[in-house]
CSV table of C-alpha atoms and ligand atoms in Angstrom, one decimal:
chain,number,residue,atom,x,y,z
Q,1,MET,CA,-0.1,0.0,0.0
Q,2,ASN,CA,1.5,3.4,-0.9
Q,3,ASP,CA,2.2,6.1,1.5
Q,4,LEU,CA,-0.6,8.4,0.5
Q,5,LEU,CA,-3.2,5.6,0.8
Q,6,LEU,CA,-1.8,4.6,4.2
Q,7,ARG,CA,-2.3,8.1,5.5
Q,8,VAL,CA,-5.7,8.5,4.0
Q,9,ASN,CA,-6.7,5.2,5.6
Q,10,GLU,CA,-5.6,6.2,9.0
Q,11,LYS,CA,-7.5,9.5,8.7
Q,12,LEU,CA,-10.7,7.7,7.5
Q,13,LYS,CA,-10.4,5.3,10.3
Q,14,LYS,CA,-10.0,7.9,12.9
Q,15,TYR,CA,-13.3,9.7,11.9
Q,16,GLY,CA,-15.3,6.7,10.8
Q,17,GLN,CA,-15.4,7.7,7.2
Q,18,GLU,CA,-14.1,4.5,5.6
Q,19,HIS,CA,-17.0,4.3,3.1
Q,20,LEU,CA,-15.2,7.1,1.1
Q,21,LEU,CA,-12.9,4.3,-0.4
Q,22,TRP,CA,-15.6,1.7,-1.1
Q,23,PHE,CA,-15.1,2.1,-4.9
Q,24,TYR,CA,-11.4,2.9,-4.8
Q,25,ASP,CA,-10.2,-0.2,-6.4
Q,26,GLY,CA,-12.3,0.4,-9.4
Q,27,LEU,CA,-11.0,3.9,-10.1
Q,28,SER,CA,-8.4,5.0,-12.6
Q,29,ASP,CA,-5.0,6.2,-11.4
Q,30,GLU,CA,-6.0,9.8,-11.8
Q,31,GLU,CA,-9.3,9.4,-10.0
Q,32,LYS,CA,-7.5,7.5,-7.2
Q,33,ASN,CA,-5.1,10.3,-6.8
Q,34,GLY,CA,-7.9,13.0,-6.9
Q,35,LEU,CA,-9.9,11.3,-4.2
Q,36,LEU,CA,-7.0,10.7,-1.9
Q,37,ASN,CA,-5.7,14.3,-2.2
Q,38,GLN,CA,-9.3,15.6,-1.7
Q,39,ILE,CA,-9.6,13.5,1.5
Q,40,LEU,CA,-6.3,14.9,2.8
Q,41,SER,CA,-7.4,18.5,2.0
Q,42,ILE,CA,-10.5,18.3,4.1
Q,43,ASP,CA,-10.4,19.2,7.7
Q,44,PHE,CA,-12.3,16.3,9.3
Q,45,ALA,CA,-11.9,17.6,12.9
Q,46,PHE,CA,-13.5,21.0,11.9
Q,47,MET,CA,-16.3,19.3,10.1
Q,48,ALA,CA,-17.0,16.9,12.9
Q,49,ASN,CA,-17.1,19.8,15.2
Q,50,LEU,CA,-19.5,21.8,13.0
Q,51,TYR,CA,-21.8,18.8,12.8
Q,52,GLU,CA,-21.8,18.1,16.5
Q,53,ASN,CA,-22.4,21.7,17.4
Q,54,SER,CA,-25.3,21.9,15.0
Q,55,MET,CA,-27.0,19.2,16.8
Q,56,LYS,CA,-27.1,21.3,20.0
Q,57,ASN,CA,-29.8,23.7,20.9
Q,58,ASP,CA,-29.3,27.2,19.6
Q,59,THR,CA,-27.9,29.3,22.4
Q,60,ASN,CA,-29.1,32.5,20.6
Q,61,VAL,CA,-32.6,31.7,21.7
Q,62,LEU,CA,-31.4,33.0,25.2
Q,63,ALA,CA,-30.3,36.4,23.8
Q,64,LYS,CA,-32.1,39.5,25.0
Q,65,VAL,CA,-34.2,40.6,22.0
Q,66,THR,CA,-35.1,44.3,21.5
Q,67,PRO,CA,-36.3,46.2,18.4
Q,68,LEU,CA,-34.1,47.7,15.7
Q,69,SER,CA,-35.5,50.8,14.4
Q,70,HIS,CA,-36.3,51.2,10.7
Q,71,ILE,CA,-37.3,53.9,8.2
Q,72,GLU,CA,-40.1,53.5,5.8
Q,73,LYS,CA,-39.4,54.7,2.3
Q,74,GLU,CA,-43.0,55.7,1.7
Q,75,ARG,CA,-43.0,57.9,4.8
Q,76,LEU,CA,-40.1,60.0,3.6
Q,77,SER,CA,-40.8,63.6,2.5
Q,78,GLN,CA,-40.1,64.8,-0.9
Q,79,GLU,CA,-37.3,66.9,0.6
Q,80,GLU,CA,-35.7,64.0,2.2
Q,81,ILE,CA,-35.9,61.9,-0.9
Q,82,PHE,CA,-34.3,64.7,-2.9
Q,83,SER,CA,-31.5,65.4,-0.5
Q,84,TYR,CA,-30.6,61.7,0.1
Q,85,THR,CA,-30.7,60.9,-3.6
Q,86,ALA,CA,-28.5,63.9,-4.5
Q,87,ILE,CA,-25.8,62.7,-1.9
Q,88,GLY,CA,-26.0,59.2,-3.3
Q,89,GLU,CA,-25.8,60.3,-6.9
Q,90,THR,CA,-22.8,62.3,-6.2
Q,91,GLU,CA,-21.0,59.3,-4.7
Q,92,ILE,CA,-21.9,57.2,-7.6
Q,93,LYS,CA,-20.8,59.8,-10.2
Q,94,GLN,CA,-17.5,60.2,-8.4
Q,95,GLY,CA,-16.8,56.5,-8.9
Q,96,ASN,CA,-16.9,55.6,-5.2
Q,97,PHE,CA,-19.5,52.9,-5.5
Q,98,ALA,CA,-19.4,49.2,-6.6
Q,99,VAL,CA,-21.8,46.3,-6.8
Q,100,VAL,CA,-21.3,42.7,-5.5
Q,101,THR,CA,-23.6,40.0,-6.8
Q,102,MET,CA,-23.6,36.9,-4.7
Q,103,ALA,CA,-24.1,34.0,-7.2
Q,104,GLY,CA,-22.3,31.1,-5.5
Q,105,GLY,CA,-25.3,29.3,-4.1
Q,106,GLN,CA,-26.4,25.8,-5.2
Q,107,GLY,CA,-29.9,26.7,-6.1
Q,108,THR,CA,-30.9,23.2,-5.0
Q,109,ARG,CA,-34.6,24.2,-4.5
Q,110,LEU,CA,-35.0,25.4,-8.0
Q,111,GLY,CA,-33.3,22.3,-9.2
Q,112,TYR,CA,-32.2,23.8,-12.4
Q,113,SER,CA,-29.1,22.3,-13.9
Q,114,GLY,CA,-26.7,25.1,-14.2
Q,115,PRO,CA,-25.8,28.3,-12.2
Q,116,LYS,CA,-29.0,29.9,-11.0
Q,117,GLY,CA,-27.8,33.1,-12.7
Q,118,THR,CA,-28.0,31.4,-16.1
Q,119,TYR,CA,-31.8,30.5,-15.5
Q,120,PRO,CA,-33.8,31.9,-18.5
Q,121,LEU,CA,-36.8,33.8,-17.3
Q,122,ALA,CA,-39.6,33.6,-19.8
Q,123,LEU,CA,-40.1,37.2,-20.3
Q,124,LYS,CA,-41.9,38.6,-23.4
Q,125,PRO,CA,-40.8,38.9,-26.1
Q,126,ILE,CA,-37.5,37.2,-25.2
Q,127,LYS,CA,-36.2,35.2,-22.4
Q,128,LYS,CA,-33.6,36.8,-20.1
Q,129,SER,CA,-31.2,35.2,-17.8
Q,130,LEU,CA,-30.9,36.3,-14.2
Q,131,PHE,CA,-27.4,37.5,-15.0
Q,132,GLN,CA,-28.8,39.6,-18.0
Q,133,ILE,CA,-31.4,41.1,-15.8
Q,134,MET,CA,-28.7,42.1,-13.1
Q,135,ALA,CA,-26.3,43.5,-15.9
Q,136,GLU,CA,-29.2,45.6,-17.4
Q,137,ASP,CA,-30.0,47.0,-14.0
Q,138,ILE,CA,-26.4,48.2,-13.4
Q,139,GLU,CA,-26.1,49.3,-17.0
Q,140,ARG,CA,-29.2,51.7,-16.6
Q,141,ALA,CA,-27.3,53.3,-13.7
Q,142,ASN,CA,-24.1,53.5,-15.7
Q,143,GLU,CA,-26.0,55.3,-18.5
Q,144,ARG,CA,-27.8,57.6,-16.1
Q,145,TYR,CA,-24.7,58.7,-14.2
Q,146,GLN,CA,-22.2,58.4,-17.0
Q,147,VAL,CA,-19.9,56.1,-15.1
Q,148,THR,CA,-19.0,52.4,-15.3
Q,149,ILE,CA,-19.7,50.8,-12.0
Q,150,PRO,CA,-17.2,48.0,-11.1
Q,151,TRP,CA,-19.3,44.8,-10.9
Q,152,TYR,CA,-17.9,41.9,-8.8
Q,153,ILE,CA,-19.6,38.5,-8.9
Q,154,MET,CA,-19.1,35.8,-6.4
Q,155,THR,CA,-19.1,32.3,-7.9
Q,156,SER,CA,-18.4,28.9,-6.1
Q,157,GLN,CA,-16.2,26.1,-7.1
Q,158,GLU,CA,-19.3,24.2,-8.5
Q,159,ASN,CA,-20.5,27.0,-10.9
Q,160,ASP,CA,-17.4,29.2,-11.6
Q,161,LEU,CA,-16.4,27.9,-14.9
Q,162,MET,CA,-20.0,27.7,-16.2
Q,163,THR,CA,-20.7,31.2,-15.1
Q,164,LYS,CA,-17.6,32.6,-16.8
Q,165,ALA,CA,-18.3,30.7,-19.9
Q,166,PHE,CA,-21.9,32.0,-19.9
Q,167,PHE,CA,-20.8,35.6,-19.7
Q,168,GLU,CA,-18.4,35.0,-22.5
Q,169,ASP,CA,-21.1,33.3,-24.6
Q,170,ASN,CA,-23.2,36.4,-24.1
Q,171,SER,CA,-20.6,39.0,-24.7
Q,172,PHE,CA,-20.8,40.1,-21.0
Q,173,PHE,CA,-24.4,41.5,-21.8
Q,174,GLY,CA,-22.7,44.6,-23.2
Q,175,TYR,CA,-21.0,45.3,-19.8
Q,176,PRO,CA,-17.5,46.7,-20.2
Q,177,LEU,CA,-15.2,43.7,-19.9
Q,178,ASP,CA,-12.7,45.2,-17.7
Q,179,SER,CA,-15.3,46.2,-15.2
Q,180,VAL,CA,-16.6,42.7,-14.4
Q,181,HIS,CA,-14.5,40.8,-11.8
Q,182,PHE,CA,-15.3,37.2,-10.7
Q,183,PHE,CA,-14.1,35.8,-7.6
Q,184,ARG,CA,-14.6,32.3,-6.1
Q,185,GLN,CA,-15.9,31.7,-2.6
Q,186,ASP,CA,-14.8,28.8,-0.3
Q,187,LYS,CA,-16.3,25.4,-0.1
Q,188,LEU,CA,-17.0,22.8,2.6
Q,189,PRO,CA,-18.0,19.1,2.3
Q,190,LEU,CA,-21.7,18.3,2.7
Q,191,VAL,CA,-22.6,15.7,5.1
Q,192,GLY,CA,-25.6,13.2,5.5
Q,193,ILE,CA,-28.0,13.1,8.3
Q,194,ASP,CA,-25.6,10.7,10.1
Q,195,GLY,CA,-22.7,13.1,9.9
Q,196,ASN,CA,-20.9,11.1,7.2
Q,197,PHE,CA,-19.5,12.7,4.0
Q,198,ILE,CA,-21.2,11.8,0.8
Q,199,LEU,CA,-19.7,10.8,-2.6
Q,200,GLU,CA,-21.1,12.7,-5.6
Q,201,GLU,CA,-19.0,10.4,-7.8
Q,202,PRO,CA,-17.2,7.2,-6.8
Q,203,TYR,CA,-14.0,9.3,-7.1
Q,204,ARG,CA,-15.2,12.7,-5.5
Q,205,ILE,CA,-16.7,13.8,-2.1
Q,206,LYS,CA,-19.5,16.2,-2.5
Q,207,GLU,CA,-18.5,19.7,-1.5
Q,208,GLY,CA,-20.5,22.9,-1.8
Q,209,SER,CA,-20.2,26.7,-1.3
Q,210,ASN,CA,-20.2,27.8,2.3
Q,211,GLY,CA,-22.8,30.4,2.3
Q,212,ASN,CA,-23.1,33.9,1.2
Q,213,GLY,CA,-21.6,35.2,4.4
Q,214,ASN,CA,-18.3,33.9,3.1
Q,215,VAL,CA,-18.4,36.8,0.7
Q,216,PHE,CA,-16.2,39.2,2.8
Q,217,ALA,CA,-13.4,36.6,3.5
Q,218,ALA,CA,-13.6,35.6,-0.2
Q,219,MET,CA,-13.2,39.1,-1.3
Q,220,LYS,CA,-10.0,39.4,0.9
Q,221,LYS,CA,-8.7,36.1,-0.1
Q,222,ASN,CA,-9.1,36.8,-3.9
Q,223,ALA,CA,-7.7,40.3,-3.7
Q,224,ILE,CA,-11.1,42.0,-4.4
Q,225,LEU,CA,-10.6,44.3,-1.4
Q,226,GLY,CA,-7.2,45.3,-2.7
Q,227,HIS,CA,-8.7,46.0,-6.1
Q,228,MET,CA,-11.4,48.1,-4.6
Q,229,LYS,CA,-9.0,50.0,-2.5
Q,230,LEU,CA,-6.9,50.7,-5.6
Q,231,HIS,CA,-9.9,52.1,-7.3
Q,232,HIS,CA,-11.0,54.2,-4.3
Q,233,ILE,CA,-14.3,52.3,-3.8
Q,234,LYS,CA,-16.0,53.6,-0.6
Q,235,TRP,CA,-19.4,52.0,-0.8
Q,236,ILE,CA,-20.5,48.5,-1.9
Q,237,SER,CA,-23.9,47.2,-2.5
Q,238,PHE,CA,-24.5,43.5,-2.0
Q,239,GLY,CA,-27.3,41.4,-3.4
Q,240,GLY,CA,-28.3,38.0,-4.5
Q,241,ILE,CA,-28.6,36.7,-8.0
Q,242,ASP,CA,-32.2,35.6,-7.7
Q,243,ASN,CA,-34.2,38.7,-7.1
Q,244,VAL,CA,-35.2,40.0,-10.5
Q,245,LEU,CA,-36.4,43.4,-9.0
Q,246,LEU,CA,-33.2,44.0,-7.0
Q,247,LYS,CA,-32.0,47.6,-7.2
Q,248,ASN,CA,-28.3,47.2,-7.3
Q,249,VAL,CA,-27.8,50.9,-7.6
Q,250,ASP,CA,-30.1,53.1,-5.4
Q,251,PRO,CA,-28.8,56.6,-4.8
Q,252,LEU,CA,-31.5,57.2,-2.2
Q,253,PHE,CA,-30.4,54.3,-0.1
Q,254,LEU,CA,-26.9,55.1,-0.5
Q,255,GLY,CA,-27.4,58.7,0.4
Q,256,MET,CA,-29.3,57.9,3.4
Q,257,MET,CA,-26.5,55.7,4.8
Q,258,VAL,CA,-23.9,58.4,4.0
Q,259,LYS,CA,-26.0,61.1,5.5
Q,260,HIS,CA,-26.8,59.1,8.7
Q,261,GLY,CA,-23.0,58.3,9.1
Q,262,GLN,CA,-23.7,54.5,9.0
Q,263,VAL,CA,-21.4,51.9,7.6
Q,264,THR,CA,-24.0,49.1,7.2
Q,265,ALA,CA,-27.5,49.3,5.8
Q,266,SER,CA,-30.1,46.7,4.8
Q,267,LYS,CA,-33.4,47.0,2.9
Q,268,THR,CA,-36.4,45.2,4.3
Q,269,ILE,CA,-39.9,44.3,3.3
Q,270,PHE,CA,-42.7,44.3,5.6
Q,271,LYS,CA,-43.7,40.8,6.9
Q,272,GLN,CA,-47.4,40.8,6.2
Q,273,GLU,CA,-48.6,37.7,8.2
Q,274,PRO,CA,-47.4,37.7,11.8
Q,275,LEU,CA,-46.7,33.9,11.8
Q,276,GLU,CA,-45.3,33.7,8.3
Q,277,LYS,CA,-41.9,31.6,8.1
Q,278,THR,CA,-39.8,34.7,7.7
Q,279,ALA,CA,-36.9,35.8,9.8
Q,280,VAL,CA,-37.0,39.6,10.8
Q,281,TYR,CA,-34.4,42.1,12.0
Q,282,CYS,CA,-34.0,42.8,15.7
Q,283,ARG,CA,-31.3,43.6,18.2
Q,284,LYS,CA,-29.9,40.7,20.2
Q,285,ASN,CA,-28.0,41.8,23.2
Q,286,GLY,CA,-27.9,45.3,21.9
Q,287,LYS,CA,-26.5,44.4,18.5
Q,288,PRO,CA,-28.3,44.2,15.1
Q,289,ALA,CA,-29.3,40.7,14.4
Q,290,ILE,CA,-31.9,38.4,12.7
Q,291,LEU,CA,-34.5,36.7,14.7
Q,292,ASP,CA,-35.5,33.3,13.3
Q,293,TYR,CA,-39.1,32.7,12.6
Q,294,ASP,CA,-39.3,29.6,14.8
Q,295,VAL,CA,-38.7,31.8,17.9
Q,296,ILE,CA,-41.4,34.4,16.9
Q,297,ASP,CA,-44.7,34.0,18.5
Q,298,LEU,CA,-47.9,36.0,17.9
Q,299,ALA,CA,-47.4,38.4,20.8
Q,300,LEU,CA,-43.9,39.3,19.6
Q,301,SER,CA,-44.9,39.7,16.0
Q,302,GLU,CA,-47.9,42.0,17.0
Q,303,GLU,CA,-45.7,44.2,19.3
Q,304,LYS,CA,-45.8,47.9,18.3
Q,305,ASP,CA,-43.9,51.0,19.4
Q,306,GLU,CA,-45.5,54.1,21.0
Q,307,SER,CA,-46.4,55.5,17.5
Q,308,GLY,CA,-48.3,52.3,16.7
Q,309,LEU,CA,-45.7,50.8,14.3
Q,310,TYR,CA,-44.8,47.1,14.3
Q,311,VAL,CA,-41.3,46.5,15.7
Q,312,TYR,CA,-40.6,43.0,14.5
Q,313,ARG,CA,-41.8,42.9,11.1
Q,314,GLU,CA,-38.9,44.0,9.0
Q,315,ALA,CA,-37.9,41.0,6.9
Q,316,ASN,CA,-34.4,40.6,5.3
Q,317,MET,CA,-34.4,40.7,1.4
Q,318,LEU,CA,-30.8,40.3,0.8
Q,319,SER,CA,-30.0,43.8,-0.3
Q,320,HIS,CA,-27.3,45.5,1.7
Q,321,LEU,CA,-24.9,48.4,1.6
Q,322,MET,CA,-21.6,48.5,3.5
Q,323,SER,CA,-18.6,50.9,3.5
Q,324,PHE,CA,-15.2,49.7,2.4
Q,325,GLU,CA,-13.9,49.9,6.0
Q,326,ALA,CA,-16.7,47.8,7.4
Q,327,ILE,CA,-16.1,45.1,4.8
Q,328,ASP,CA,-12.3,45.2,5.5
Q,329,TYR,CA,-12.9,44.8,9.2
Q,330,ILE,CA,-15.4,42.0,9.0
Q,331,ALA,CA,-13.3,40.1,6.3
Q,332,ASP,CA,-11.0,38.9,9.2
Q,333,ILE,CA,-13.9,37.7,11.5
Q,334,GLN,CA,-15.1,34.1,11.3
Q,335,LEU,CA,-18.9,34.3,11.1
Q,336,PRO,CA,-20.9,31.6,12.7
Q,337,TYR,CA,-22.0,28.5,10.7
Q,338,HIS,CA,-25.6,27.6,10.2
Q,339,ARG,CA,-26.9,24.3,9.1
Q,340,ALA,CA,-29.1,24.1,6.0
Q,341,PHE,CA,-30.8,21.0,4.9
Q,342,LYS,CA,-30.5,20.4,1.2
Q,343,LYS,CA,-31.3,17.9,-1.6
Q,344,ASN,CA,-28.1,16.6,-3.2
Q,345,ALA,CA,-27.4,13.6,-5.4
Q,346,PHE,CA,-25.1,10.9,-4.0
Q,347,VAL,CA,-23.5,7.6,-4.8
Q,348,ASN,CA,-25.2,4.9,-2.8
Q,349,SER,CA,-23.7,1.7,-1.4
Q,350,GLU,CA,-24.1,0.0,-4.6
Q,351,GLY,CA,-22.1,2.6,-6.5
Q,352,VAL,CA,-25.2,3.9,-8.1
Q,353,LYS,CA,-26.0,7.6,-8.3
Q,354,GLN,CA,-29.2,8.4,-6.7
Q,355,VAL,CA,-31.2,11.6,-6.7
Q,356,PRO,CA,-33.3,12.0,-3.7
Q,357,ASP,CA,-36.8,13.4,-3.7
Q,358,LYS,CA,-36.3,15.3,-0.6
Q,359,ALA,CA,-33.6,17.1,1.4
Q,360,ASN,CA,-30.9,14.5,2.4
Q,361,THR,CA,-27.8,16.5,3.4
Q,362,PHE,CA,-26.6,19.1,5.8
Q,363,LYS,CA,-24.7,22.1,4.3
Q,364,PHE,CA,-22.9,24.5,6.6
Q,365,GLU,CA,-23.2,28.1,5.6
Q,366,ASN,CA,-22.2,31.5,6.8
Q,367,PHE,CA,-25.0,34.1,6.4
Q,368,ILE,CA,-24.2,37.6,5.3
Q,369,PHE,CA,-26.6,39.2,7.9
Q,370,ASP,CA,-24.5,37.7,10.8
Q,371,ALA,CA,-21.9,40.4,9.9
Q,372,PHE,CA,-24.2,43.1,11.2
Q,373,SER,CA,-23.9,41.9,14.7
Q,374,PHE,CA,-20.3,43.0,14.7
Q,375,PHE,CA,-21.4,46.6,14.4
Q,376,ASP,CA,-23.3,48.8,16.8
Q,377,ASP,CA,-26.0,49.9,14.4
Q,378,LEU,CA,-27.6,49.0,11.0
Q,379,LEU,CA,-29.7,51.3,9.1
Q,380,LEU,CA,-32.9,49.6,7.8
Q,381,LEU,CA,-35.0,51.0,5.0
Q,382,ARG,CA,-38.3,49.4,4.4
Q,383,VAL,CA,-39.1,49.4,0.7
Q,384,SER,CA,-42.1,48.0,-1.3
Q,385,ALA,CA,-42.1,44.3,-2.1
Q,386,ASP,CA,-43.9,45.1,-5.4
Q,387,GLU,CA,-41.1,47.4,-6.6
Q,388,GLU,CA,-38.0,45.7,-5.2
Q,389,PHE,CA,-38.7,42.0,-4.3
Q,390,ALA,CA,-39.3,39.2,-6.9
Q,391,PRO,CA,-37.0,36.3,-5.9
Q,392,ILE,CA,-36.9,32.8,-7.6
Q,393,LYS,CA,-36.4,30.2,-5.0
Q,394,ASP,CA,-38.2,27.0,-6.4
Q,395,PHE,CA,-40.6,25.9,-9.0
Q,396,ARG,CA,-43.7,25.5,-7.0
Q,397,GLY,CA,-43.5,27.7,-3.9
Q,398,MET,CA,-44.3,31.3,-3.1
Q,399,TYR,CA,-41.2,32.5,-4.9
Q,400,ASN,CA,-41.3,30.7,-8.3
Q,401,PRO,CA,-40.3,31.8,-11.8
Q,402,ASP,CA,-43.9,32.7,-12.7
Q,403,THR,CA,-44.4,34.9,-9.6
Q,404,ALA,CA,-41.1,36.6,-10.3
Q,405,ARG,CA,-41.9,37.1,-14.0
Q,406,GLU,CA,-45.2,38.6,-13.3
Q,407,LYS,CA,-43.9,41.0,-10.8
Q,408,TYR,CA,-41.1,42.0,-13.0
Q,409,GLU,CA,-43.5,42.6,-16.0
Q,410,ARG,CA,-45.9,44.4,-13.9
Q,411,PHE,CA,-43.2,46.7,-12.5
Q,412,TRP,CA,-41.7,47.6,-15.8
Q,413,ASN,CA,-44.9,47.8,-17.8
Q,414,LEU,CA,-46.2,50.3,-15.3
Q,415,ARG,CA,-43.3,52.5,-16.0
Q,416,GLY,CA,-43.6,52.1,-19.7
Q,417,ASP,CA,-40.2,50.5,-20.2
E,1,UTP,P1,-30.2,31.0,-1.1
E,1,UTP,O1,-30.0,31.1,0.4
E,1,UTP,O2,-31.5,31.1,-1.6
E,1,UTP,O3,-29.5,29.7,-1.5
E,1,UTP,O4,-29.1,32.2,-1.7
E,1,UTP,P2,-29.3,29.1,-2.9
E,1,UTP,O5,-28.0,28.3,-2.8
E,1,UTP,O6,-29.4,30.0,-4.0
E,1,UTP,O7,-30.5,28.1,-3.2
E,1,UTP,P3,-31.0,26.8,-2.4
E,1,UTP,O8,-31.2,27.1,-1.0
E,1,UTP,O9,-29.9,25.8,-2.5
E,1,UTP,O10,-32.3,26.5,-3.1
E,1,UTP,C1,-29.5,33.5,-1.7
E,1,UTP,C2,-28.4,34.1,-2.4
E,1,UTP,O11,-27.1,33.9,-1.9
E,1,UTP,C3,-26.2,33.4,-2.9
E,1,UTP,C4,-27.1,32.7,-3.8
E,1,UTP,O12,-26.4,32.5,-5.1
E,1,UTP,C5,-28.4,33.6,-3.9
E,1,UTP,O13,-27.9,34.7,-4.8
E,1,UTP,N1,-25.3,32.4,-2.2
E,1,UTP,C6,-25.9,31.5,-1.4
E,1,UTP,C7,-24.0,32.5,-2.4
E,1,UTP,O14,-23.5,33.2,-3.1
E,1,UTP,N2,-23.2,31.5,-1.8
E,1,UTP,C8,-23.6,30.4,-1.0
E,1,UTP,O15,-22.9,29.8,-0.5
E,1,UTP,C9,-25.0,30.5,-0.8
């Protein structure tokens, strides 16, 4: 037995993961080598720790929860709108602003084969991919403000090559080539319910992106922060790839953050139903945080402030703004890992690839909103869900391609686009 194999066997035995070599003898030399090196590259102790900790009760439930105040866009006066917008526009025109699109997710719920950003939304008269919709959104701002906003796109190991090829095949949707920058986020192995790693091929362990909260560390690791610094970027907008009404460039929102002297800001939408399965913003032990829906009861959801406004109804819509300094600071901090339950194909004990019909694997992810707990304050701006929130999450649920398409068409037709 060669040296490499010996070391791998020892490691597998120590962590009870011997099943990873079940098909080893039938692999080609290249596949054997790939698998052994992959096993050696994975931090088994770290993964075992994540898995075990995720089985314990969430200690956050014990945190002292208080409201985090918000501003409602529809309550702003014309004067406020005008002055905030002017401040934001100046920053954009001066080239101080950049956009980050987080497109490293697996999109397991949608079940579409290919990066989610390449999903073709059936708009009339032509289909548009989610990447095209994002590109057009930023291009409109470029035209309006006569600038080229740097566009940074986070991919994952799983979708990086396909994403880049898609941009090339589509001539970058007309976006200036040297202003589009891809960077790849980190990955972690997925584990089954029993805590065991799974094989996606007889020669490869299934690994996946480690959550959108990895964006800051990935920006640092891939020299994106250095690039931004060089280009004097001061303000950065963060958004997901799957909200087709996302406003990547919003001078009002930016101006408001600048004027209020804040370094972090998030847009919210109003949580309509008190017991809807939606997390909301709050403060935990004084710091901005997210309150999971499973700890929100009716009384809390119905709580109002002295002016009669709900205080725990501001839902996260994955649209954030941060200053460069705030990102630079948070990039060195390890955010907590959350456990997501996802559907992933695997090789069964007979060596046959199986596609499960329901979630079967745990994926450990950092969430971007956890970054806000490392700051004292977070500006919340509530916007209209009809105007800014049309995500695509799965084919049948509340946020499917049809609901997103309808909202997108309604919004743009209303405005005679
Ligand atoms: P979701 O939490 O909806 O996850 O991502 P997802 O991976 O796209 O889809 P499911 O849960 O597997 O069905 C929200 C946004 O965060 C990005 C996604 O690409 C999407 O834009 N994201 C998510 C990342 O960039 N990296 C990740 O590791 C996870």
